[in-house]
Each structure stands twice: as structure tokens, then as C-alpha cells.
Amino acid sequence: MAEQGSQTRPLHRSRLAAANRPRALRYAHIVGWGMEVPSQVLTNSDLEAIVDTNDEWITTRTGIKERRIAEQRETTTSLATRAAQKALDVADMLPSAIDLIIVATATPEYIFPSTASMVQDYLGATNAGAFDLSAACSGFVYALDMAASKIRTGEIDTAVVIGAETLSRVVDWADRGTCILFGDGAGAVVLQGSDIPGGILSSVLRSDGSGWDMLTLPTVSSRDTYLQDGKHEMHRIYMDGKGVFRFATRIIGDSIKAALEQVGLTPDDLTLVIPHQANQRIIEYAAKSLKIPEERVYSNIARYGNTSAASIPLALAEVAERELIKPGDILAFVGFGGGLSWAAMIVEWSAMPARTAYSLTWGRRQGEYALAWLRRPLVRLWRRLMLLTPPAIIRRLRQRAGLAAEDTIETEPPRSRPAQEDTPPDSAS
Ligand code: COA
């Protein structure tokens, strides 16, 4: 937590805010999980045909045997949507009940709109807010913490948090130091508020921006000089592998211990650590620095490689699906990567192993997906029609429909503001 006493200016005491005070403190529980990976597999031997490498080097240096690669029709959004649908099945929840969708990703389809907004549309989650979160491979834990915080204050009740990546589209397939590491996939969880204690217990979020250039994926507005140094390319991953390795091994144990301390626990209390899957040697180091047996640190890197923000939810979905955890177990998630950033979280697992995939809600869920599919072209058509229809006719139609005059939809573009208003304040000189 930041140092106490950071408030330096006196504050106005609002009489209005008291009316909108959040409810009593709640707990954020993981009640649904799901994963989606492309079916296309790229093995280490397949890679031998692409770069100068071999299965033995990749296996011993990284632990990776194969990774999944998205086909053309598969995107970050489509993988994220499928993972979220599976998580909603497990939670037995309707898309319309979701209050918030956060997608942690380093490979969004667009800088805007957010991938989360597109997922919201595909799910038909008509009551949800949606945004993407950028914290590279730490992104999922950051996003889970953001959603859990809103649930704990009682502001929202249900959130879907997704980690999704199509890294195969941004790796440099000529760089054997990086292209062998990464894979595509998505994992999602449903978080729900409850008065029952448990769920997300604590978290530690950190960043060391002085290492920003150790792991990069440049996009529009990257500094020209950075892109002209011959090492870096637009939309291609660059990594100082050794530097990142040292950083990861330095923070992995300490950050978990710090998150455990917040709730008075020690590494001995941990049932399972689910670390970001970056390198088998880093995963083994986590066990060593926490002084726990290696079996208590989950690894599936051999099958999926490094899927960045997707790796932790993907591993969690596997663990939960295979019933390797039970209510009351203490889990630690730890993510680390570009930023440099890292995040650790302690969770008391609380989901009972109930199988409700074919409940009545299943049918209603499919109905909401179908409605979302139908709504999409109709809403677009409606928007077009509104643009083509003269404002006077729209006003008359709305009046006839009994809608107040103030509700009139703005159909004309707003007048452009005076130029000086758009000038950033510090560029005046
Ligand atoms: N196949 C065969 N040889 C390879 C190779 C490959 N795919 N990649 C590199 N090499 C070679 C190098 O050229 C070098 O050869 P040289 O000694 O003749 O120069 C040698 O292997 C050692 O390379 P180095 O980069 O020092 O290997 P390393 O042991 O540091 O392993 C990583 C490289 C990338 C596997 C490792 O640094 C790592 O995992 N770093 C952390 C990555 C990470 O976690 N990234 C994501 C964070 S989110």
C-alpha cells in the first residue's frame, strides 16, 4: 500500500456523496472458468523448418514442446468470446447479468474499440461496461484485481475477466530467440460478489518502468529513433531474454510472499501456485524461492508455450476442470512481463464442484447469444436509417411514440470546437 499521509490538500466534504455510498464490503469469488485454444498445433520439430533450432534446445532451455497457433478466422476476440461463454456455462449465468468485462491483452484486434467491447457485443452482455487492460503478461492478475475491487465495494456484482492473445501474429518468425516461446489462446473467469467470506484475498501490483525497453511490441506513435535502430520493428515482439529471465526470478517468490503476508499466510499454506507460463526454469525457480515442492507449482507450458495474459486463466481453467483444487484451498497467481510489470494474488478457492451445464439457464443463455447475433445487423441498420432520416421526422416519430422532446437523438454531427481548445496546455509555448 502507498505510504500513509499522501493526502496533502484539504478536501471539500460532500453532502451528496453520502447518499451514493457503496454497500457493506463484499467478497469476490471465482464462480466460472473457461479456456479456448486454437486447434492448430506447432511442435518444436515444425519450428526446425522455420528457424535454426531443435527440439532438444527448446525443451531443455524453456520446457516448451508445442504451442497453439490461430488460424486466419481465429482472432483475439473470437478466442476471448469462446472462453467467456465456457466460463458463463460453468457459472450458469446469463450474459445480461454481467456488469463488467475486462480483457487483458497485448494483441487486441484494434487499439480501439477495445476487445472487451467486441466480446460484450458477441456475448449480448447488454448491461456490461467493457474495457481492455494493458499490462502485458501481468495483465490478467491486474484485471482480476480491478474487477474484484469493484465487487468488494459493492459497486458491481458480476464481472467477466479474460486474458486473450494471438501472439503468433506479432512474433518475429525470423528470431529464434523469441518465436519458439509464444502461443495463442484465451482463458476467462466469472467473478461474483457475495457476503460469504473467501475468494480474492489480497494482491500486490508493481511496475518498474525503467525496464520498459526489455520487452516491447511497438505500435503507432512509437518513437522513430527506437524503431530505426535496426533491432526493433513495428508490431513485432522484441525481448532481452536474459534480462527478463533475471527480472522474473527476482520478483516471483518475493511478490507471492508479500501478497501472502497481507492475509497472515506463509508459503506453507499454499495449495497451488499458478504462475505465468514463461519458461519451465522460471516456474521451477518459483518453487525453490518459496521452498515448496515443485508439484505445488502448476505448469502446462509444454503444451501451450507462453500465451502472455492468457496463460494464468488458461492454467486455472485446466486446474479447475480437472478438479485439482477444492473449496478452502489457497492459490497464488503470479504474472510478470513487459513494463516491466508484475502482480501476485492470493485466492481462497470457494467454488463447489457443481455441474450445471444443462440447466434451464443454459437454454436462456443460448437465447441471449442468438439475440445478440440478430441484434447486431439490426442495430447497425437502424443507426444508418437514423442518419438518413431528417431530424424533424425523427422528432415527430419520437413524439408520437410518447418520448420526451429532450430525449431526441442527436443526428447531426456536433459543430467542431474552436482550434485552440484542442491544443494541449503544455504546447502553448
Ligand atoms: N534454438 C537454438 N539455439 C538458440 C535458440 C533457439 N531457439 N535461441 C537462442 N539460441 C542460442 C543463442 O544464439 C546462443 O548461442 P551462442 O551462445 O552461440 O550465442 C545460445 O543459444 C544461448 O542463448 P541465450 O539467449 O543466452 O539463451 P538463454 O539460455 O538465455 O535462453 C530464453 C533464452 C529466451 C529461453 C531465456 O532467456 C528466457 O526464457 N528468458 C525469459 C523469457 C520470458 O520469460 N519472456 C516472457 C516474459 S513475459
Tab-separated table of C-alpha atoms and ligand atoms in Angstrom:
chain	number	residue	atom	x	y	z
A	1	MET	CA	0.000	0.000	0.000
A	2	ALA	CA	1.243	3.566	-0.696
A	3	GLU	CA	2.606	5.451	2.303
A	4	GLN	CA	0.027	6.920	4.654
A	5	GLY	CA	-0.196	10.702	4.771
A	6	SER	CA	-0.038	11.159	0.990
A	7	GLN	CA	-3.109	13.476	1.161
A	8	THR	CA	-1.692	16.985	1.192
A	9	ARG	CA	-4.607	19.241	0.165
A	10	PRO	CA	-7.716	19.816	2.279
A	11	LEU	CA	-10.875	18.331	0.726
A	12	HIS	CA	-14.405	19.616	0.381
A	13	ARG	CA	-16.795	17.419	2.410
A	14	SER	CA	-19.694	16.409	0.136
A	15	ARG	CA	-23.216	16.015	1.447
A	16	LEU	CA	-24.349	14.404	-1.817
A	17	ALA	CA	-21.834	11.563	-1.886
A	18	ALA	CA	-23.130	10.020	1.332
A	19	ALA	CA	-26.340	9.065	-0.477
A	20	ASN	CA	-24.361	7.096	-3.034
A	21	ARG	CA	-22.090	5.310	-0.541
A	22	PRO	CA	-21.199	1.764	-1.558
A	23	ARG	CA	-22.857	-1.105	0.275
A	24	ALA	CA	-21.085	-3.067	3.008
A	25	LEU	CA	-17.854	-4.743	1.994
A	26	ARG	CA	-18.391	-7.849	-0.153
A	27	TYR	CA	-16.193	-10.734	-1.257
A	28	ALA	CA	-15.290	-11.512	-4.882
A	29	HIS	CA	-15.470	-15.227	-5.725
A	30	ILE	CA	-14.403	-17.046	-8.875
A	31	VAL	CA	-17.552	-18.963	-9.862
A	32	GLY	CA	-16.849	-19.788	-13.511
A	33	TRP	CA	-13.846	-20.614	-15.713
A	34	GLY	CA	-13.188	-21.482	-19.311
A	35	MET	CA	-10.419	-21.724	-21.871
A	36	GLU	CA	-10.176	-21.748	-25.635
A	37	VAL	CA	-7.124	-22.593	-27.724
A	38	PRO	CA	-6.793	-22.902	-31.496
A	39	SER	CA	-6.717	-26.490	-32.759
A	40	GLN	CA	-3.627	-25.884	-34.920
A	41	VAL	CA	-0.522	-27.248	-33.135
A	42	LEU	CA	3.036	-26.103	-33.899
A	43	THR	CA	5.603	-28.539	-32.477
A	44	ASN	CA	9.283	-27.948	-31.830
A	45	SER	CA	10.109	-30.149	-34.835
A	46	ASP	CA	7.816	-27.991	-37.018
A	47	LEU	CA	9.858	-24.981	-35.879
A	48	GLU	CA	13.058	-26.630	-37.115
A	49	ALA	CA	11.777	-25.913	-40.632
A	50	ILE	CA	11.291	-22.206	-39.842
A	51	VAL	CA	14.387	-21.194	-37.850
A	52	ASP	CA	17.757	-22.709	-36.930
A	53	THR	CA	16.664	-24.531	-33.777
A	54	ASN	CA	15.953	-28.005	-32.481
A	55	ASP	CA	13.602	-29.807	-30.105
A	56	GLU	CA	16.378	-30.568	-27.632
A	57	TRP	CA	17.417	-26.893	-27.238
A	58	ILE	CA	13.844	-25.632	-26.859
A	59	THR	CA	12.857	-28.384	-24.403
A	60	THR	CA	15.872	-28.018	-22.131
A	61	ARG	CA	16.031	-24.179	-22.202
A	62	THR	CA	12.271	-23.486	-21.963
A	63	GLY	CA	10.257	-26.671	-21.241
A	64	ILE	CA	8.049	-25.993	-24.283
A	65	LYS	CA	7.168	-28.915	-26.602
A	66	GLU	CA	4.361	-27.363	-28.642
A	67	ARG	CA	2.119	-24.290	-28.878
A	68	ARG	CA	-1.235	-23.438	-30.494
A	69	ILE	CA	-1.411	-21.116	-33.495
A	70	ALA	CA	-4.554	-19.233	-34.511
A	71	GLU	CA	-5.935	-19.853	-37.959
A	72	GLN	CA	-6.916	-16.869	-40.086
A	73	ARG	CA	-10.539	-16.857	-38.919
A	74	GLU	CA	-9.491	-17.008	-35.253
A	75	THR	CA	-8.862	-13.708	-33.531
A	76	THR	CA	-8.182	-12.455	-30.027
A	77	THR	CA	-11.888	-11.556	-29.831
A	78	SER	CA	-13.164	-14.937	-31.024
A	79	LEU	CA	-10.918	-16.848	-28.597
A	80	ALA	CA	-11.882	-14.492	-25.750
A	81	THR	CA	-15.593	-14.840	-26.523
A	82	ARG	CA	-15.482	-18.660	-26.550
A	83	ALA	CA	-13.524	-18.747	-23.277
A	84	ALA	CA	-16.060	-16.357	-21.704
A	85	GLN	CA	-19.003	-18.458	-22.931
A	86	LYS	CA	-17.481	-21.563	-21.340
A	87	ALA	CA	-16.914	-19.641	-18.088
A	88	LEU	CA	-20.567	-18.498	-18.133
A	89	ASP	CA	-21.624	-22.143	-18.633
A	90	VAL	CA	-19.704	-23.194	-15.527
A	91	ALA	CA	-21.090	-20.234	-13.551
A	92	ASP	CA	-24.533	-20.990	-15.035
A	93	MET	CA	-25.046	-17.299	-15.577
A	94	LEU	CA	-26.710	-15.162	-18.238
A	95	PRO	CA	-24.719	-12.647	-20.316
A	96	SER	CA	-27.277	-9.993	-19.377
A	97	ALA	CA	-26.262	-10.418	-15.704
A	98	ILE	CA	-22.666	-9.277	-16.360
A	99	ASP	CA	-21.817	-5.794	-15.032
A	100	LEU	CA	-18.248	-5.540	-16.293
A	101	ILE	CA	-15.987	-7.194	-18.870
A	102	ILE	CA	-12.228	-6.684	-18.770
A	103	VAL	CA	-9.936	-8.201	-21.385
A	104	ALA	CA	-6.238	-8.279	-20.571
A	105	THR	CA	-4.364	-8.492	-23.849
A	106	ALA	CA	-1.220	-7.368	-25.626
A	107	THR	CA	-2.664	-8.341	-29.001
A	108	PRO	CA	-6.002	-6.544	-29.351
A	109	GLU	CA	-7.595	-6.536	-32.785
A	110	TYR	CA	-7.809	-2.762	-32.641
A	111	ILE	CA	-6.253	-0.122	-30.413
A	112	PHE	CA	-9.844	0.984	-30.222
A	113	PRO	CA	-12.502	-0.303	-29.929
A	114	SER	CA	-11.424	-2.469	-27.043
A	115	THR	CA	-11.521	-6.227	-27.480
A	116	ALA	CA	-13.761	-6.216	-24.398
A	117	SER	CA	-16.386	-4.104	-26.209
A	118	MET	CA	-16.430	-6.579	-29.092
A	119	VAL	CA	-16.725	-9.510	-26.665
A	120	GLN	CA	-19.562	-7.657	-24.927
A	121	ASP	CA	-21.363	-7.397	-28.268
A	122	TYR	CA	-20.824	-11.072	-29.174
A	123	LEU	CA	-21.990	-12.251	-25.750
A	124	GLY	CA	-25.001	-9.947	-25.767
A	125	ALA	CA	-23.923	-8.652	-22.358
A	126	THR	CA	-26.168	-5.624	-22.741
A	127	ASN	CA	-25.758	-4.370	-19.166
A	128	ALA	CA	-21.971	-4.542	-19.020
A	129	GLY	CA	-19.226	-1.933	-19.133
A	130	ALA	CA	-16.175	-3.105	-21.055
A	131	PHE	CA	-12.520	-2.173	-21.406
A	132	ASP	CA	-9.108	-3.652	-22.205
A	133	LEU	CA	-6.243	-3.622	-19.786
A	134	SER	CA	-2.635	-3.405	-20.910
A	135	ALA	CA	-0.087	-4.879	-18.520
A	136	ALA	CA	1.451	-7.498	-20.838
A	137	CYS	CA	1.878	-10.895	-19.162
A	138	SER	CA	0.810	-9.467	-15.771
A	139	GLY	CA	-2.437	-8.242	-17.333
A	140	PHE	CA	-4.774	-10.973	-16.132
A	141	VAL	CA	-3.867	-10.561	-12.454
A	142	TYR	CA	-4.138	-6.761	-12.779
A	143	ALA	CA	-7.564	-7.121	-14.431
A	144	LEU	CA	-8.786	-9.610	-11.840
A	145	ASP	CA	-7.736	-7.219	-9.105
A	146	MET	CA	-9.587	-4.297	-10.763
A	147	ALA	CA	-12.800	-6.308	-11.120
A	148	ALA	CA	-12.543	-7.776	-7.603
A	149	SER	CA	-12.061	-4.292	-6.129
A	150	LYS	CA	-15.283	-3.052	-7.742
A	151	ILE	CA	-17.137	-6.107	-6.485
A	152	ARG	CA	-15.740	-5.734	-2.964
A	153	THR	CA	-17.031	-2.159	-2.688
A	154	GLY	CA	-20.484	-3.330	-3.769
A	155	GLU	CA	-20.485	-1.138	-6.914
A	156	ILE	CA	-20.935	-4.160	-9.175
A	157	ASP	CA	-21.903	-7.759	-8.608
A	158	THR	CA	-20.639	-9.752	-11.577
A	159	ALA	CA	-17.599	-9.448	-13.814
A	160	VAL	CA	-16.034	-11.486	-16.583
A	161	VAL	CA	-12.250	-11.209	-16.684
A	162	ILE	CA	-10.452	-12.584	-19.722
A	163	GLY	CA	-6.824	-12.999	-20.774
A	164	ALA	CA	-6.601	-13.489	-24.543
A	165	GLU	CA	-3.769	-13.391	-27.075
A	166	THR	CA	-2.892	-14.108	-30.684
A	167	LEU	CA	0.849	-13.644	-30.252
A	168	SER	CA	1.645	-15.693	-33.362
A	169	ARG	CA	0.648	-12.594	-35.368
A	170	VAL	CA	3.285	-10.386	-33.742
A	171	VAL	CA	6.271	-12.664	-33.194
A	172	ASP	CA	9.258	-12.218	-35.438
A	173	TRP	CA	9.338	-15.609	-37.179
A	174	ALA	CA	12.984	-14.987	-38.111
A	175	ASP	CA	14.103	-14.505	-34.484
A	176	ARG	CA	14.770	-17.922	-32.942
A	177	GLY	CA	15.219	-16.313	-29.534
A	178	THR	CA	11.539	-15.346	-29.343
A	179	CYS	CA	9.438	-17.173	-31.972
A	180	ILE	CA	9.879	-20.521	-30.219
A	181	LEU	CA	8.356	-19.183	-26.997
A	182	PHE	CA	4.934	-17.812	-27.777
A	183	GLY	CA	1.496	-19.311	-28.476
A	184	ASP	CA	-2.155	-18.287	-28.835
A	185	GLY	CA	-5.131	-18.859	-26.543
A	186	ALA	CA	-7.595	-17.409	-24.080
A	187	GLY	CA	-8.824	-18.058	-20.567
A	188	ALA	CA	-11.710	-16.451	-18.711
A	189	VAL	CA	-13.233	-16.367	-15.257
A	190	VAL	CA	-16.572	-15.165	-13.911
A	191	LEU	CA	-16.285	-13.212	-10.663
A	192	GLN	CA	-19.295	-12.809	-8.419
A	193	GLY	CA	-19.931	-10.800	-5.271
A	194	SER	CA	-21.124	-12.485	-2.086
A	195	ASP	CA	-21.368	-11.891	1.655
A	196	ILE	CA	-19.739	-15.283	2.163
A	197	PRO	CA	-16.050	-14.731	3.076
A	198	GLY	CA	-13.414	-16.068	0.646
A	199	GLY	CA	-12.412	-15.633	-2.978
A	200	ILE	CA	-9.832	-12.986	-3.837
A	201	LEU	CA	-7.966	-12.307	-0.587
A	202	SER	CA	-5.076	-9.997	-1.461
A	203	SER	CA	-2.897	-8.725	-4.260
A	204	VAL	CA	0.342	-6.928	-4.975
A	205	LEU	CA	0.637	-4.930	-8.216
A	206	ARG	CA	4.009	-3.484	-9.173
A	207	SER	CA	5.894	-1.947	-12.083
A	208	ASP	CA	9.473	-0.930	-12.845
A	209	GLY	CA	9.191	1.281	-15.914
A	210	SER	CA	12.973	1.684	-16.120
A	211	GLY	CA	12.913	-1.705	-17.846
A	212	TRP	CA	10.314	-0.705	-20.458
A	213	ASP	CA	12.680	-1.421	-23.361
A	214	MET	CA	13.458	-5.012	-22.279
A	215	LEU	CA	10.225	-6.420	-23.697
A	216	THR	CA	8.385	-4.417	-26.337
A	217	LEU	CA	5.755	-4.579	-29.046
A	218	PRO	CA	5.897	-1.201	-30.835
A	219	THR	CA	2.760	0.206	-32.405
A	220	VAL	CA	1.607	3.565	-33.766
A	221	SER	CA	3.380	6.534	-32.151
A	222	SER	CA	6.422	4.528	-31.087
A	223	ARG	CA	9.443	6.761	-31.098
A	224	ASP	CA	11.079	6.913	-34.534
A	225	THR	CA	14.558	6.552	-33.098
A	226	TYR	CA	13.549	3.384	-31.286
A	227	LEU	CA	12.228	1.823	-34.464
A	228	GLN	CA	15.220	2.918	-36.542
A	229	ASP	CA	17.895	1.174	-34.522
A	230	GLY	CA	17.738	-1.968	-36.685
A	231	LYS	CA	16.701	-4.215	-33.774
A	232	HIS	CA	13.053	-3.230	-33.427
A	233	GLU	CA	10.132	-3.369	-35.807
A	234	MET	CA	6.556	-2.128	-35.735
A	235	HIS	CA	4.182	-4.848	-34.479
A	236	ARG	CA	6.978	-7.299	-33.713
A	237	ILE	CA	7.943	-8.565	-30.269
A	238	TYR	CA	11.426	-7.691	-29.079
A	239	MET	CA	12.823	-9.260	-25.921
A	240	ASP	CA	16.021	-9.112	-23.924
A	241	GLY	CA	15.601	-12.764	-22.883
A	242	LYS	CA	18.374	-12.921	-20.303
A	243	GLY	CA	17.340	-9.626	-18.690
A	244	VAL	CA	13.685	-10.703	-18.456
A	245	PHE	CA	14.732	-14.077	-17.055
A	246	ARG	CA	16.756	-12.395	-14.276
A	247	PHE	CA	13.886	-9.984	-13.516
A	248	ALA	CA	11.308	-12.809	-13.351
A	249	THR	CA	13.345	-14.956	-10.972
A	250	ARG	CA	13.989	-11.908	-8.761
A	251	ILE	CA	10.326	-10.959	-8.258
A	252	ILE	CA	8.420	-14.239	-8.467
A	253	GLY	CA	8.902	-15.505	-4.899
A	254	ASP	CA	9.027	-12.111	-3.182
A	255	SER	CA	5.763	-10.862	-4.700
A	256	ILE	CA	3.875	-14.015	-3.670
A	257	LYS	CA	5.303	-13.739	-0.144
A	258	ALA	CA	4.214	-10.077	0.023
A	259	ALA	CA	0.646	-10.981	-1.041
A	260	LEU	CA	0.582	-13.859	1.487
A	261	GLU	CA	1.768	-11.566	4.282
A	262	GLN	CA	-1.192	-9.242	3.705
A	263	VAL	CA	-3.520	-12.007	4.899
A	264	GLY	CA	-1.229	-13.524	7.516
A	265	LEU	CA	-0.291	-16.604	5.462
A	266	THR	CA	3.038	-18.204	4.546
A	267	PRO	CA	4.150	-20.270	1.514
A	268	ASP	CA	3.401	-23.436	3.521
A	269	ASP	CA	-0.309	-22.500	3.397
A	270	LEU	CA	-0.332	-22.586	-0.408
A	271	THR	CA	-2.118	-25.481	-2.078
A	272	LEU	CA	-1.104	-24.452	-5.580
A	273	VAL	CA	0.785	-21.645	-7.286
A	274	ILE	CA	-0.380	-20.801	-10.805
A	275	PRO	CA	2.428	-18.737	-12.305
A	276	HIS	CA	2.608	-17.048	-15.686
A	277	GLN	CA	3.919	-19.731	-18.050
A	278	ALA	CA	7.038	-18.106	-19.493
A	279	ASN	CA	9.768	-20.685	-19.020
A	280	GLN	CA	9.860	-24.015	-17.141
A	281	ARG	CA	13.094	-22.915	-15.450
A	282	ILE	CA	11.340	-19.793	-14.067
A	283	ILE	CA	8.443	-21.973	-12.856
A	284	GLU	CA	10.895	-24.275	-11.065
A	285	TYR	CA	12.613	-21.248	-9.582
A	286	ALA	CA	9.270	-20.162	-8.069
A	287	ALA	CA	9.081	-23.441	-6.118
A	288	LYS	CA	12.688	-23.051	-4.993
A	289	SER	CA	12.306	-19.458	-3.780
A	290	LEU	CA	9.072	-20.303	-1.898
A	291	LYS	CA	10.646	-23.509	-0.535
A	292	ILE	CA	7.662	-25.620	-1.622
A	293	PRO	CA	7.640	-28.860	-3.657
A	294	GLU	CA	7.614	-28.421	-7.446
A	295	GLU	CA	4.278	-30.311	-7.694
A	296	ARG	CA	2.661	-27.341	-5.947
A	297	VAL	CA	3.558	-25.027	-8.834
A	298	TYR	CA	1.358	-25.692	-11.858
A	299	SER	CA	2.885	-25.976	-15.288
A	300	ASN	CA	1.318	-26.544	-18.693
A	301	ILE	CA	3.962	-24.644	-20.658
A	302	ALA	CA	4.961	-27.843	-22.507
A	303	ARG	CA	1.598	-27.812	-24.338
A	304	TYR	CA	0.870	-24.113	-24.886
A	305	GLY	CA	4.140	-22.151	-24.601
A	306	ASN	CA	3.929	-18.574	-23.363
A	307	THR	CA	0.430	-17.196	-24.030
A	308	SER	CA	1.113	-13.917	-22.164
A	309	ALA	CA	-2.028	-12.544	-20.435
A	310	ALA	CA	-3.910	-15.763	-21.260
A	311	SER	CA	-1.513	-18.147	-19.515
A	312	ILE	CA	-2.808	-17.863	-15.923
A	313	PRO	CA	-6.566	-18.103	-16.671
A	314	LEU	CA	-5.857	-20.890	-19.142
A	315	ALA	CA	-3.926	-22.839	-16.492
A	316	LEU	CA	-6.604	-22.078	-13.877
A	317	ALA	CA	-9.345	-23.378	-16.175
A	318	GLU	CA	-7.380	-26.624	-16.639
A	319	VAL	CA	-6.770	-26.983	-12.904
A	320	ALA	CA	-10.442	-26.376	-12.052
A	321	GLU	CA	-11.709	-28.586	-14.884
A	322	ARG	CA	-9.506	-31.464	-13.732
A	323	GLU	CA	-10.695	-30.853	-10.145
A	324	LEU	CA	-7.139	-30.492	-8.867
A	325	ILE	CA	-8.408	-27.903	-6.358
A	326	LYS	CA	-11.248	-27.956	-3.838
A	327	PRO	CA	-13.071	-25.365	-1.729
A	328	GLY	CA	-10.854	-23.966	1.005
A	329	ASP	CA	-7.606	-24.399	-0.974
A	330	ILE	CA	-5.263	-21.418	-1.063
A	331	LEU	CA	-3.987	-20.454	-4.526
A	332	ALA	CA	-1.408	-17.919	-5.632
A	333	PHE	CA	-1.389	-16.336	-9.091
A	334	VAL	CA	1.726	-14.514	-10.234
A	335	GLY	CA	2.197	-12.681	-13.519
A	336	PHE	CA	5.262	-10.812	-14.808
A	337	GLY	CA	6.416	-9.304	-18.068
A	338	GLY	CA	6.506	-6.165	-20.193
A	339	GLY	CA	6.513	-2.861	-18.358
A	340	LEU	CA	8.350	-4.243	-16.581
A	341	SER	CA	5.310	-5.212	-14.552
A	342	TRP	CA	4.394	-7.931	-12.099
A	343	ALA	CA	1.436	-8.902	-9.966
A	344	ALA	CA	0.721	-11.551	-7.342
A	345	MET	CA	-2.645	-12.529	-5.907
A	346	ILE	CA	-3.871	-14.882	-3.176
A	347	VAL	CA	-7.214	-16.614	-3.670
A	348	GLU	CA	-9.167	-18.890	-1.366
A	349	TRP	CA	-10.935	-21.241	-3.753
A	350	SER	CA	-14.639	-21.343	-2.978
A	351	ALA	CA	-16.444	-22.839	-5.983
A	352	MET	CA	-18.240	-26.089	-5.214
A	353	PRO	CA	-17.863	-28.730	-7.947
A	354	ALA	CA	-21.445	-28.361	-9.246
A	355	ARG	CA	-22.227	-29.470	-12.796
A	356	THR	CA	-24.972	-27.268	-14.191
A	357	ALA	CA	-24.090	-27.123	-17.861
A	358	TYR	CA	-27.535	-28.259	-18.981
A	359	SER	CA	-29.691	-26.294	-16.565
A	360	LEU	CA	-32.646	-24.161	-17.638
A	361	THR	CA	-30.281	-21.181	-17.694
A	362	TRP	CA	-28.308	-22.941	-20.446
A	363	GLY	CA	-31.260	-22.527	-22.812
A	364	ARG	CA	-31.743	-18.884	-21.846
A	365	ARG	CA	-28.040	-18.271	-22.330
A	366	GLN	CA	-28.198	-19.680	-25.877
A	367	GLY	CA	-31.242	-17.456	-26.410
A	368	GLU	CA	-29.289	-14.359	-25.392
A	369	TYR	CA	-26.405	-15.333	-27.727
A	370	ALA	CA	-28.882	-15.785	-30.585
A	371	LEU	CA	-30.495	-12.441	-29.765
A	372	ALA	CA	-27.073	-10.748	-29.783
A	373	TRP	CA	-26.382	-12.299	-33.195
A	374	LEU	CA	-29.692	-10.997	-34.565
A	375	ARG	CA	-29.438	-7.617	-32.856
A	376	ARG	CA	-26.026	-6.795	-34.357
A	377	PRO	CA	-27.094	-6.252	-38.012
A	378	LEU	CA	-30.445	-4.778	-36.984
A	379	VAL	CA	-28.920	-2.148	-34.706
A	380	ARG	CA	-26.439	-1.221	-37.442
A	381	LEU	CA	-29.233	-0.880	-39.973
A	382	TRP	CA	-31.256	1.210	-37.516
A	383	ARG	CA	-28.300	3.553	-36.971
A	384	ARG	CA	-27.942	4.008	-40.749
A	385	LEU	CA	-31.641	4.746	-41.119
A	386	MET	CA	-31.462	7.303	-38.322
A	387	LEU	CA	-28.589	9.050	-40.109
A	388	LEU	CA	-30.535	9.221	-43.361
A	389	THR	CA	-33.820	10.365	-41.846
A	390	PRO	CA	-34.311	14.155	-41.450
A	391	PRO	CA	-34.218	15.208	-37.751
A	392	ALA	CA	-37.738	16.726	-37.971
A	393	ILE	CA	-39.243	13.356	-38.925
A	394	ILE	CA	-37.351	11.577	-36.128
A	395	ARG	CA	-38.631	14.194	-33.645
A	396	ARG	CA	-42.192	13.698	-34.857
A	397	LEU	CA	-41.883	9.880	-34.692
A	398	ARG	CA	-40.460	10.054	-31.182
A	399	GLN	CA	-43.189	12.453	-30.054
A	400	ARG	CA	-45.777	10.105	-31.475
A	401	ALA	CA	-44.129	7.221	-29.609
A	402	GLY	CA	-44.549	9.283	-26.437
A	403	LEU	CA	-40.848	10.038	-25.904
A	404	ALA	CA	-39.932	13.391	-24.337
A	405	ALA	CA	-38.521	16.073	-26.629
A	406	GLU	CA	-35.266	16.222	-24.616
A	407	ASP	CA	-34.655	12.550	-25.429
A	408	THR	CA	-34.305	13.380	-29.121
A	409	ILE	CA	-31.367	11.536	-30.600
A	410	GLU	CA	-28.682	13.818	-31.949
A	411	THR	CA	-28.473	13.007	-35.651
A	412	GLU	CA	-26.246	15.857	-36.758
A	413	PRO	CA	-22.524	15.793	-36.078
A	414	PRO	CA	-21.519	18.243	-33.321
A	415	ARG	CA	-20.045	21.514	-34.558
A	416	SER	CA	-16.258	21.471	-34.427
A	417	ARG	CA	-14.819	23.259	-31.419
A	418	PRO	CA	-12.515	26.267	-31.821
A	419	ALA	CA	-8.993	25.130	-32.715
A	420	GLN	CA	-7.316	26.484	-29.547
A	421	GLU	CA	-9.473	24.183	-27.353
A	422	ASP	CA	-7.839	21.142	-28.915
A	423	THR	CA	-4.326	22.376	-28.210
A	424	PRO	CA	-2.721	20.598	-25.257
A	425	PRO	CA	-1.963	23.107	-22.482
A	426	ASP	CA	1.772	22.452	-22.416
A	427	SER	CA	2.261	23.012	-26.140
A	428	ALA	CA	1.352	26.724	-25.825
A	429	SER	CA	5.000	27.711	-25.670
B	1	COA	N1	17.493	-22.633	-30.762
B	1	COA	C1	18.791	-22.916	-30.703
B	1	COA	N2	19.691	-22.061	-30.187
B	1	COA	C2	19.236	-20.888	-29.732
B	1	COA	C3	17.870	-20.549	-29.795
B	1	COA	C4	16.995	-21.471	-30.329
B	1	COA	N3	15.688	-21.244	-30.427
B	1	COA	N4	17.714	-19.308	-29.271
B	1	COA	C5	18.926	-18.887	-28.897
B	1	COA	N5	19.841	-19.836	-29.184
B	1	COA	C6	21.271	-19.811	-28.970
B	1	COA	C7	21.796	-18.392	-28.910
B	1	COA	O1	22.067	-17.892	-30.200
B	1	COA	C8	23.018	-18.567	-28.081
B	1	COA	O2	24.045	-19.073	-28.913
B	1	COA	P1	25.563	-18.540	-28.740
B	1	COA	O3	25.939	-18.925	-27.348
B	1	COA	O4	26.265	-19.276	-29.813
B	1	COA	O5	25.478	-17.065	-28.935
B	1	COA	C9	22.639	-19.660	-27.092
B	1	COA	O6	21.540	-20.345	-27.674
B	1	COA	C10	22.208	-19.136	-25.745
B	1	COA	O7	21.272	-18.062	-25.985
B	1	COA	P2	20.634	-17.272	-24.804
B	1	COA	O8	19.756	-16.204	-25.333
B	1	COA	O9	21.727	-16.880	-23.861
B	1	COA	O10	19.743	-18.435	-24.154
B	1	COA	P3	19.071	-18.472	-22.768
B	1	COA	O11	19.554	-19.620	-22.014
B	1	COA	O12	19.062	-17.130	-22.085
B	1	COA	O13	17.553	-18.798	-23.168
B	1	COA	C11	15.426	-17.737	-23.384
B	1	COA	C12	16.821	-17.885	-23.961
B	1	COA	C13	14.661	-16.742	-24.240
B	1	COA	C14	14.753	-19.081	-23.473
B	1	COA	C15	15.511	-17.277	-21.921
B	1	COA	O14	16.374	-16.165	-21.835
B	1	COA	C16	14.207	-16.924	-21.343
B	1	COA	O15	13.326	-17.754	-21.213
B	1	COA	N6	14.053	-15.667	-20.924
B	1	COA	C17	12.837	-15.201	-20.302
B	1	COA	C18	11.780	-15.115	-21.327
B	1	COA	C19	10.493	-14.718	-20.777
B	1	COA	O16	10.154	-15.098	-19.716
B	1	COA	N7	9.787	-13.956	-21.572
B	1	COA	C20	8.479	-13.587	-21.353
B	1	COA	C21	8.265	-12.843	-20.151
B	1	COA	S1	6.624	-12.498	-20.147
